[in-house]
Structures are given as C-alpha cells and as structure tokens.
XYZ file of C-alpha atoms in Angstrom:
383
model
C 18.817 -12.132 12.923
C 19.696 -8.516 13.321
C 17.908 -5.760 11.154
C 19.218 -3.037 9.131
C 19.519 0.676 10.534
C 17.076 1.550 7.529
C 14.489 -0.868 8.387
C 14.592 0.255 12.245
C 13.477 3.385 10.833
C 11.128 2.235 8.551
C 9.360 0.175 11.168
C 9.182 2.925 13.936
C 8.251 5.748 10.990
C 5.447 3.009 9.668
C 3.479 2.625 13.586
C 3.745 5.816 14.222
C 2.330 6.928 10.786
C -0.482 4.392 11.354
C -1.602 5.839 14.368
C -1.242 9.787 12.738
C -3.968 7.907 9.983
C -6.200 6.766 12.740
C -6.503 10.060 14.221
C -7.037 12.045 10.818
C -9.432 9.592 9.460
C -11.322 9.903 13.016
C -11.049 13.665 12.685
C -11.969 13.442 9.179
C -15.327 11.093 10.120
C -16.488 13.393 12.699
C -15.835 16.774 10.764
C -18.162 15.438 7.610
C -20.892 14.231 9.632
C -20.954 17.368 12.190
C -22.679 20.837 10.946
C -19.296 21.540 9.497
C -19.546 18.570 6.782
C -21.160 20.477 3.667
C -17.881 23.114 4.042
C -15.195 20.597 4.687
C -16.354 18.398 1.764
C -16.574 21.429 -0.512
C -12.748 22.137 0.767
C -11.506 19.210 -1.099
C -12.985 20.155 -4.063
C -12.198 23.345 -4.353
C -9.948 24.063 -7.052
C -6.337 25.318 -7.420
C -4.440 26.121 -10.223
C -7.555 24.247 -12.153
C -8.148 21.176 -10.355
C -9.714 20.424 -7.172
C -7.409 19.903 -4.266
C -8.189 16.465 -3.473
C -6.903 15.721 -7.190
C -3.283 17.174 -6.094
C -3.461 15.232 -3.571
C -4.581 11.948 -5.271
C -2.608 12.500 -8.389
C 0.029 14.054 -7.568
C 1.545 14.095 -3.735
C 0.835 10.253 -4.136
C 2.929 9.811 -6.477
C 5.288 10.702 -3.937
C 4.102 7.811 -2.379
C 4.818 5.495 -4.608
C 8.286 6.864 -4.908
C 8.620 5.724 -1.329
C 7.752 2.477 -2.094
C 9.392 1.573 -4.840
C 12.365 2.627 -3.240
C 11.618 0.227 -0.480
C 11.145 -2.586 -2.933
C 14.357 -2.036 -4.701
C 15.860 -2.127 -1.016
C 14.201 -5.228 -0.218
C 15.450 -6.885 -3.924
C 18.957 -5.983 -2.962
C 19.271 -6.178 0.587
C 15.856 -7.179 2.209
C 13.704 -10.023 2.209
C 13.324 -10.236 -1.384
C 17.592 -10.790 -1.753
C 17.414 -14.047 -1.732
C 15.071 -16.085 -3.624
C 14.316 -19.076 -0.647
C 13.617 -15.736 1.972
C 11.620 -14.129 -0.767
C 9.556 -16.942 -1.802
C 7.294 -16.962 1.811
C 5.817 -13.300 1.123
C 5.725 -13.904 -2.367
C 3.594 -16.662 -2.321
C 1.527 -14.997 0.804
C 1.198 -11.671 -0.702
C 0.086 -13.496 -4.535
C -2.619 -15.104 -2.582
C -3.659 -12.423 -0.689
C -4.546 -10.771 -3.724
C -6.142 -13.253 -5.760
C -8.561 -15.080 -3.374
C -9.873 -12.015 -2.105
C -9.862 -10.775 -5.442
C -11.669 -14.040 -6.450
C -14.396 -14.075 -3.648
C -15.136 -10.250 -4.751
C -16.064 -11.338 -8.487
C -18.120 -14.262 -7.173
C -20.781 -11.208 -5.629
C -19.379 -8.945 -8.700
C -18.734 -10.637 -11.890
C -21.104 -9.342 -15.308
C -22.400 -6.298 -12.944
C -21.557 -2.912 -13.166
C -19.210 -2.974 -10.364
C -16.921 -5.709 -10.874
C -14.295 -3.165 -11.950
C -13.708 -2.995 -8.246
C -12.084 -6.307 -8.178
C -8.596 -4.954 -6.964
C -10.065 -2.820 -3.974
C -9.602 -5.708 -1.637
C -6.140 -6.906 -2.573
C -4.050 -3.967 -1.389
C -2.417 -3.885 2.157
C -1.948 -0.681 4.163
C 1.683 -0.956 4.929
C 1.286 1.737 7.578
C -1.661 0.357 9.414
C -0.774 -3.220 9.673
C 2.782 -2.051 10.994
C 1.230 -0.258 13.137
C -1.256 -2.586 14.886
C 1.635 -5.425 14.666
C 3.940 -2.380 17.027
C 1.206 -2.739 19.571
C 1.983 -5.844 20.310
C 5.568 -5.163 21.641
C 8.482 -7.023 22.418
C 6.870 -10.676 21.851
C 6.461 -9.935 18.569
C 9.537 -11.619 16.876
C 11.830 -9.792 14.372
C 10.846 -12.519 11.618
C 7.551 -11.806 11.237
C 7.791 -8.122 11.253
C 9.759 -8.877 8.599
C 7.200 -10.879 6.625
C 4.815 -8.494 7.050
C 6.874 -5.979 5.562
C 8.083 -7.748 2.792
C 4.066 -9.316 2.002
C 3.100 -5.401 2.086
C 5.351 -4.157 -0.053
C 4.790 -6.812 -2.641
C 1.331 -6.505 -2.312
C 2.123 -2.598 -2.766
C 3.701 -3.612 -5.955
C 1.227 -6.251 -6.725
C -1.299 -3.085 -6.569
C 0.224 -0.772 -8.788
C 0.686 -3.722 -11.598
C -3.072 -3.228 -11.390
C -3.420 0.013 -11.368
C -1.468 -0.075 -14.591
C -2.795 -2.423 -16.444
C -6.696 -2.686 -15.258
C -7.776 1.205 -14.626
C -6.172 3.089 -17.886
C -8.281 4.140 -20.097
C -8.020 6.095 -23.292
C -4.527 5.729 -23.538
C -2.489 8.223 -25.825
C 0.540 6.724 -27.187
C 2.344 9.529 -27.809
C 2.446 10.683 -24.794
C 3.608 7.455 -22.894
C 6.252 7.600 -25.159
C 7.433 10.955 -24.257
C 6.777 9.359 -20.426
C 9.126 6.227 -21.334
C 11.897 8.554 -23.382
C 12.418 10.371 -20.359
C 12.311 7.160 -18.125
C 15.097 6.059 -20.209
C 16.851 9.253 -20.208
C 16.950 8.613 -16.306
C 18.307 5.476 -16.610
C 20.864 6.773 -18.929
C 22.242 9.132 -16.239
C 21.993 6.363 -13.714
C 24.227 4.318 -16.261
C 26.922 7.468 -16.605
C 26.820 7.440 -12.562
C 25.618 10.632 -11.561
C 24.815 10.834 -8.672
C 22.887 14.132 -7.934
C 19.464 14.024 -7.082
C 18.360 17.122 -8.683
C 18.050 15.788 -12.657
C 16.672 12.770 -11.282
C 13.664 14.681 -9.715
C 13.027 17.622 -12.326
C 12.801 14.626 -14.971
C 10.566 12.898 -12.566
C 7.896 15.881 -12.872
C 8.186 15.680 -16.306
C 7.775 12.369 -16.123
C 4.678 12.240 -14.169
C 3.157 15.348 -16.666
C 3.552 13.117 -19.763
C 2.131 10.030 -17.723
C -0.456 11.554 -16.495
C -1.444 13.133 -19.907
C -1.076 9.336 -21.227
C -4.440 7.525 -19.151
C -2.313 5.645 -17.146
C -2.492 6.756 -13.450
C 0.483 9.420 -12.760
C 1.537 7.530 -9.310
C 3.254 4.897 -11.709
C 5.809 7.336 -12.428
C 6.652 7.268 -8.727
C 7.418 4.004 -8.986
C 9.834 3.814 -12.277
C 11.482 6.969 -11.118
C 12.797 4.224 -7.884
C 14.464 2.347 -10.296
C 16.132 5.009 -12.362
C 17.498 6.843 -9.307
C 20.809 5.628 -8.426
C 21.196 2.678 -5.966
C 24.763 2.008 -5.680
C 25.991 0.236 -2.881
C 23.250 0.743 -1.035
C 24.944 2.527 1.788
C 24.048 5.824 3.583
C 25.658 8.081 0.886
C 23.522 6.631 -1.909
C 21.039 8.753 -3.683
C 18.450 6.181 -2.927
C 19.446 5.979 0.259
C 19.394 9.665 1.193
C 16.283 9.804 -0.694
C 14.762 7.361 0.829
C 15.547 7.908 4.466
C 14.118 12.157 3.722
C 11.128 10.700 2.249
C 9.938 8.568 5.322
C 8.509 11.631 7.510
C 6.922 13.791 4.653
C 5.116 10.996 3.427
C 4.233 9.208 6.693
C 3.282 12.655 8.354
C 2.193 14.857 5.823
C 1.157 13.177 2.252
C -0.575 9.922 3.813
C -2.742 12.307 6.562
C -3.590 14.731 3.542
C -4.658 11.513 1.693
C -6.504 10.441 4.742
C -8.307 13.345 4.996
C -9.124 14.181 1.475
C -10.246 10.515 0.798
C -12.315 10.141 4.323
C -14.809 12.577 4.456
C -17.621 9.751 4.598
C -20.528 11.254 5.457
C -22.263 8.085 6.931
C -25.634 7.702 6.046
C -28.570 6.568 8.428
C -29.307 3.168 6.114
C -26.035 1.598 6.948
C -27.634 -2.061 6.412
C -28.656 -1.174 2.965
C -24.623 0.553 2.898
C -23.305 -3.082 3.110
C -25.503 -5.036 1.475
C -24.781 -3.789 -1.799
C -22.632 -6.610 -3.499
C -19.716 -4.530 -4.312
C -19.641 -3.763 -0.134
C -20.386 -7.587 0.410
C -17.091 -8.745 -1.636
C -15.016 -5.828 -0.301
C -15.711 -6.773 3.205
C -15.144 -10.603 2.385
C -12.356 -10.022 0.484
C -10.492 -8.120 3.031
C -11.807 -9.995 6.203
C -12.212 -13.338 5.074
C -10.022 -13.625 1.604
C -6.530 -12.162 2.527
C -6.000 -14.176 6.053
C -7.372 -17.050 4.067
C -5.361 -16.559 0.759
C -1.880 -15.793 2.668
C -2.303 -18.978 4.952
C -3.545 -21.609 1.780
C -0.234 -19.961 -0.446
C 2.055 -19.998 2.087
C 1.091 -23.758 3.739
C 1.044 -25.038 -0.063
C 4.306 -23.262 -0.859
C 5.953 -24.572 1.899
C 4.297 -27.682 1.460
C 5.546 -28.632 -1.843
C 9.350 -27.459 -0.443
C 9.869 -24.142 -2.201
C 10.415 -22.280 0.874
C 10.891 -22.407 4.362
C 8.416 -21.490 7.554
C 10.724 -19.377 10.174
C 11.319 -21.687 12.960
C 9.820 -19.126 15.519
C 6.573 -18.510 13.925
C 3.359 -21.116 13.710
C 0.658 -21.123 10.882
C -1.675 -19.896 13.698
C 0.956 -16.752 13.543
C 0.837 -16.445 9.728
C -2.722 -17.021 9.814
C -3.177 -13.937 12.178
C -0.916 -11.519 10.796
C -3.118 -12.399 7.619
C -5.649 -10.739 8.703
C -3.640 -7.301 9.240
C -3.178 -7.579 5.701
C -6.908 -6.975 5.054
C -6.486 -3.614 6.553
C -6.716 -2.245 3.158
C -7.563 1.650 3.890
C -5.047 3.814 2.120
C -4.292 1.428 -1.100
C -8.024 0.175 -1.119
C -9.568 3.747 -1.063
C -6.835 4.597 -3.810
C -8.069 2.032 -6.265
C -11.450 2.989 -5.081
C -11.251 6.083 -7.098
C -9.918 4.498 -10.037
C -12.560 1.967 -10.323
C -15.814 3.747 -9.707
C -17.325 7.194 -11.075
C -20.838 6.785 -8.813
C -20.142 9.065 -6.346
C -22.253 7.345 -4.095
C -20.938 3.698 -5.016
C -17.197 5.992 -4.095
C -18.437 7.153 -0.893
C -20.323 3.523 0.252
C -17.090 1.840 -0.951
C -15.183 3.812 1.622
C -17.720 3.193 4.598
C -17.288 -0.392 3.911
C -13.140 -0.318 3.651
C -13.040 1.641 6.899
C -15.200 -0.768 8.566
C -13.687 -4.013 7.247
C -10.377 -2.780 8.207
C -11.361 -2.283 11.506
C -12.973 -5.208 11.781
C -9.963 -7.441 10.048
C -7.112 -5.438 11.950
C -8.841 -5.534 15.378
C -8.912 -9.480 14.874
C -5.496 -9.835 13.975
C -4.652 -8.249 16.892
C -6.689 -9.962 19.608
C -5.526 -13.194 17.264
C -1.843 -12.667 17.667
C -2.080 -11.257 21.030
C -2.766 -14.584 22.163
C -0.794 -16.664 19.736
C 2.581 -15.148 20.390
C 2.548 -16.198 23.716
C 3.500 -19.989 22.377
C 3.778 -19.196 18.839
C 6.854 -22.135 19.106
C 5.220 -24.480 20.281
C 1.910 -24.132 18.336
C 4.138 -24.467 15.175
C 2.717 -27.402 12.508
C-alpha cells in the first residue's frame, strides 16, 4: 500500500502541528498562571473592530479550519479511505462509536442537570495531536493504521460539526440562513459552469460565513459547505481543491490552530483541583475521553467486523485498534471548541478546559506507552 503525495504532506504537516500545540498550550498555561496572567487574559478579550479577539479567532479564523477539513473529507470520499465503501466502513463504524459511548457515559453523570448540554465535548478527536503522538512512534508504525487514524479523525471531525449544527444553534433566523444557503447554491452553480478560479469561490465564502453567522448557527459550518462547492475535479495537483488545500495546510497548522491554542488555553488553574474534577460535567468529560472513545472504537469496530461488513487490516491486532483508541480521546482543539458552544459559566468554561487538557494527556500518553509495546508483534497478537 503506497500513500498519496497529499497525504505525505498531510501526515508530516499534522505531527509537526501537534507538537507547535503542545508548546503554545504550555506557553499559554504558564503565562496565565504567572504575574503576567490578569494582562494576557484581558488580551484575548480585548476588542477589535467590536468584538473581542478571541471571538475572531473562534468564529472566524476557525472557520478556516473547517475549510481544511472538509476539504480533506471530500479527498478521502474520492480518493482516500472513505472511496470505497468495504475500506470506509472500519473508521466509520470506529469513529460512530467513539462518539456515542463516550457521549453516552457523559449523560449517565449529566443527564436532567444543567450541564448535560456538554454531551458532545468528549466525542471530538484532535486530528493534529493524535497524528502527532502516533509520528513518535516511527517507522514500526504501519502505513494502515496511520491511515485509520486519519480517516476515524476526520469523520469524527465531521461527526462534530453535524453537532455543532444541529445541537448548539439557537435563535435561529430564517432569513438569514436562507441568504447563507442562496449563496451556497450560487457556489455550487459556478462549480457546475466549471470555473475554476478560486477568487469567487472565497469572496462568496465571506459572505457566506456573514449571513451564517447572523443566522445562530455557528459560522465554522460555512467552512465546511464552502469544501464542497469549491471545485474538485480530477483531483490532481492543478485542482482548485487541490491547490487550496495543499496552501491551507501551514496557515492553519502553524498559525490559526496555535492562535486557537492560545486564545482558548489561558487556564488559570486553581488551587482546589480535586473539587475541579469532581464536578460531574469534568467526571463524564474525563470518562468519556479516557475510558469511552478507546472503548467505543474497539466494541464498533470488533462488532462490525464481526458481523462481516468490513475487514480488519491483516497487519494490525485489536490490541492495535484498541490503543490507537485511546489517541482518539485526545480531544483538545475540537473538545475546547464545543466547549464554548455548550456552556456560558465562565467558570464551568474554564474547569471544562482544565479537565480536557488533563484527560488528553492522560488518554494520549496511554496510547502511546500502549502501542509502543504492541507494535512490536502487532501480527502476531492479531484475534
């Protein structure tokens, strides 16, 4: 199995973005709890051209984001993982359960209370950190599974914004969506008539995200739709998605997602840190992401496999796929995204972060140590 010139770059853009995050999120730590913290907080919300900065950042340079990613998921649906319905139907059926059970084991701490809007905080995947922590393993790490875990991300990526959309709008004005959707199909229109220049694509994408934003569902969808709309072609490397794609990667892995990182992570960490995670929205985030997503991508993908609707690559184990589950409850970036959607406590915000930090860690440092050793005889530990 050989991979594409475009996922190479992808993969290598992806660890070395997670380890930029690692170091602005440690920066970003130490800054808000030093003498400095009361200024650096304030920063973010300061405002410019009348909103804070942390909401351009949030609202708006995210959306970026999710321009990025849906242009890796149409990728993936043409060429990738997700081409073929028997290779698709592995991540699929991981990524599905590694939403719902840990989605499931938060409401069972959460449900009827105040803060069981924050349901969806431990389904989402950091694409960047997993990657990442999965590079750090080397060579024995075989090209299948970094392809699973690329795939499950970016599903779970998509899996998040379906969320996003339909579980944290509120006050929706219809008129305005509409405006969002005419222009959508506008897009679509010029994709249809083949043109190919970028420019019309992204000026109606502003527009876009205005009208979307003024609608109460969360601008980054517009990121996400404007992916689709933007010509795909043949896929090669003179496709606008292509070219779009491939200038994307660095902005967004070395400028937007560090931004984010240190808008979003200026935790200042208080000294009752068992009371911190005790709360029960802290309790189902940290099972959810520790316990729930290694547990609900190994149950869907055995049963899946199980009942013959896919296949298990022949050089990777369940002890493998149980392992790299556990990457996928490093949550950070996506987590601390829908964070902001689902709370308006300030303080419930700022524990809710502590704890998504600190179950990352926790879940991506076991991964590691877990597929450190299981890679070794991943073959021959296969069920």
């Amino acid at each position: 199995m050989t991979l594409t010139k475009l996922f190479n770059a992808f993969f290598d853009s992806e660890k070395v973005a997670g380890l930029t995050l690692i170091v602005c999120t440690t920066i970003s730590l130490t800054v808000a709890n030093s003498a400095l913290g009361v200024g650096y907080q304030h920063f973010w919300h300061s405002e410019l051209a009348g909103h804070p900065i942390e909401f351009w950042i949030n609202d708006g340079l995210m959306a970026i984001f999710f321009l990025l990613i849906g242009l890796e998921l149409e990728r993936e649906i043409y060429f990738g993982e997700l081409s073929d319905l028997k290779s698709a139907a592995l991540p699929i059926f991981a990524a599905l359960g590694g939403m719902l059970i840990p989605a499931g084991l938060y409401l069972a701490f959460n449900f009827g209370t105040s803060s069981q809007s924050g349901a969806g905080i431990p389904m989402a995947t950091d694409i960047a950190f997993a990657l990442g922590i999965l590079s750090l393993l080397g060579k024995k790490v075989p090209i299948s599974l970094k392809i699973f875990l690329t795939a499950l991300a970016v599903i779970d990526d998509l899996g998040a914004i379906l969320v996003i959309a339909i579980f944290y709008t509120n006050d929706l004005i219809v008129s305005n969506l509409l405006i969002a959707l005419g222009i959508f199909a506008a897009l679509l229109l010029l994709n249809r008539l083949k043109i190919r220049n970028l420019i019309p694509y992204l000026i109606g994408g502003v527009f876009m995200w205005y009208f979307m934003l003024s609608s109460g569902i969360h601008a980054t969808v517009t990121g996400v739709l404007l992916a689709f709309a933007i010509p795909f072609g043949n896929g090669d490397e003179k496709s606008s998605s292509y070219i779009l794609q491939n200038f994307l990667h660095k902005p967004v892995s070395f400028v937007i997602l560090p931004l984010f990182a240190l808008a979003n992570t200026a935790i200042v960490i208080g000294s009752n840190i068992g009371a911190t995670v005790s709360e029960s929205y802290s309790v189902g985030i940290a099972l959810g992401l520790i316990a729930g997503k290694p547990l609900g991508i190994l149950l869907f993908s055995f049963t899946a496999v199980a009942l013959g609707w896919c296949k298990l690559p022949e050089d990777l184990s369940w002890k493998v796929i149980f392992g790299v589950g556990f990457l996928g409850g490093i949550g950070f970036t996506m987590s601390i995204f829908i964070t902001l959607l689902a709370f308006d406590d300030q303080m419930v915000i700022n524990n809710s972060k502590f704890v998504i930090l600190l179950s990352s860690l926790v879940a991506g440092t076991i991964g590691y140590l877990f597929l450190k050793f299981s890679l070794k005889d991943s073959v021959h530990l296969k069920v």
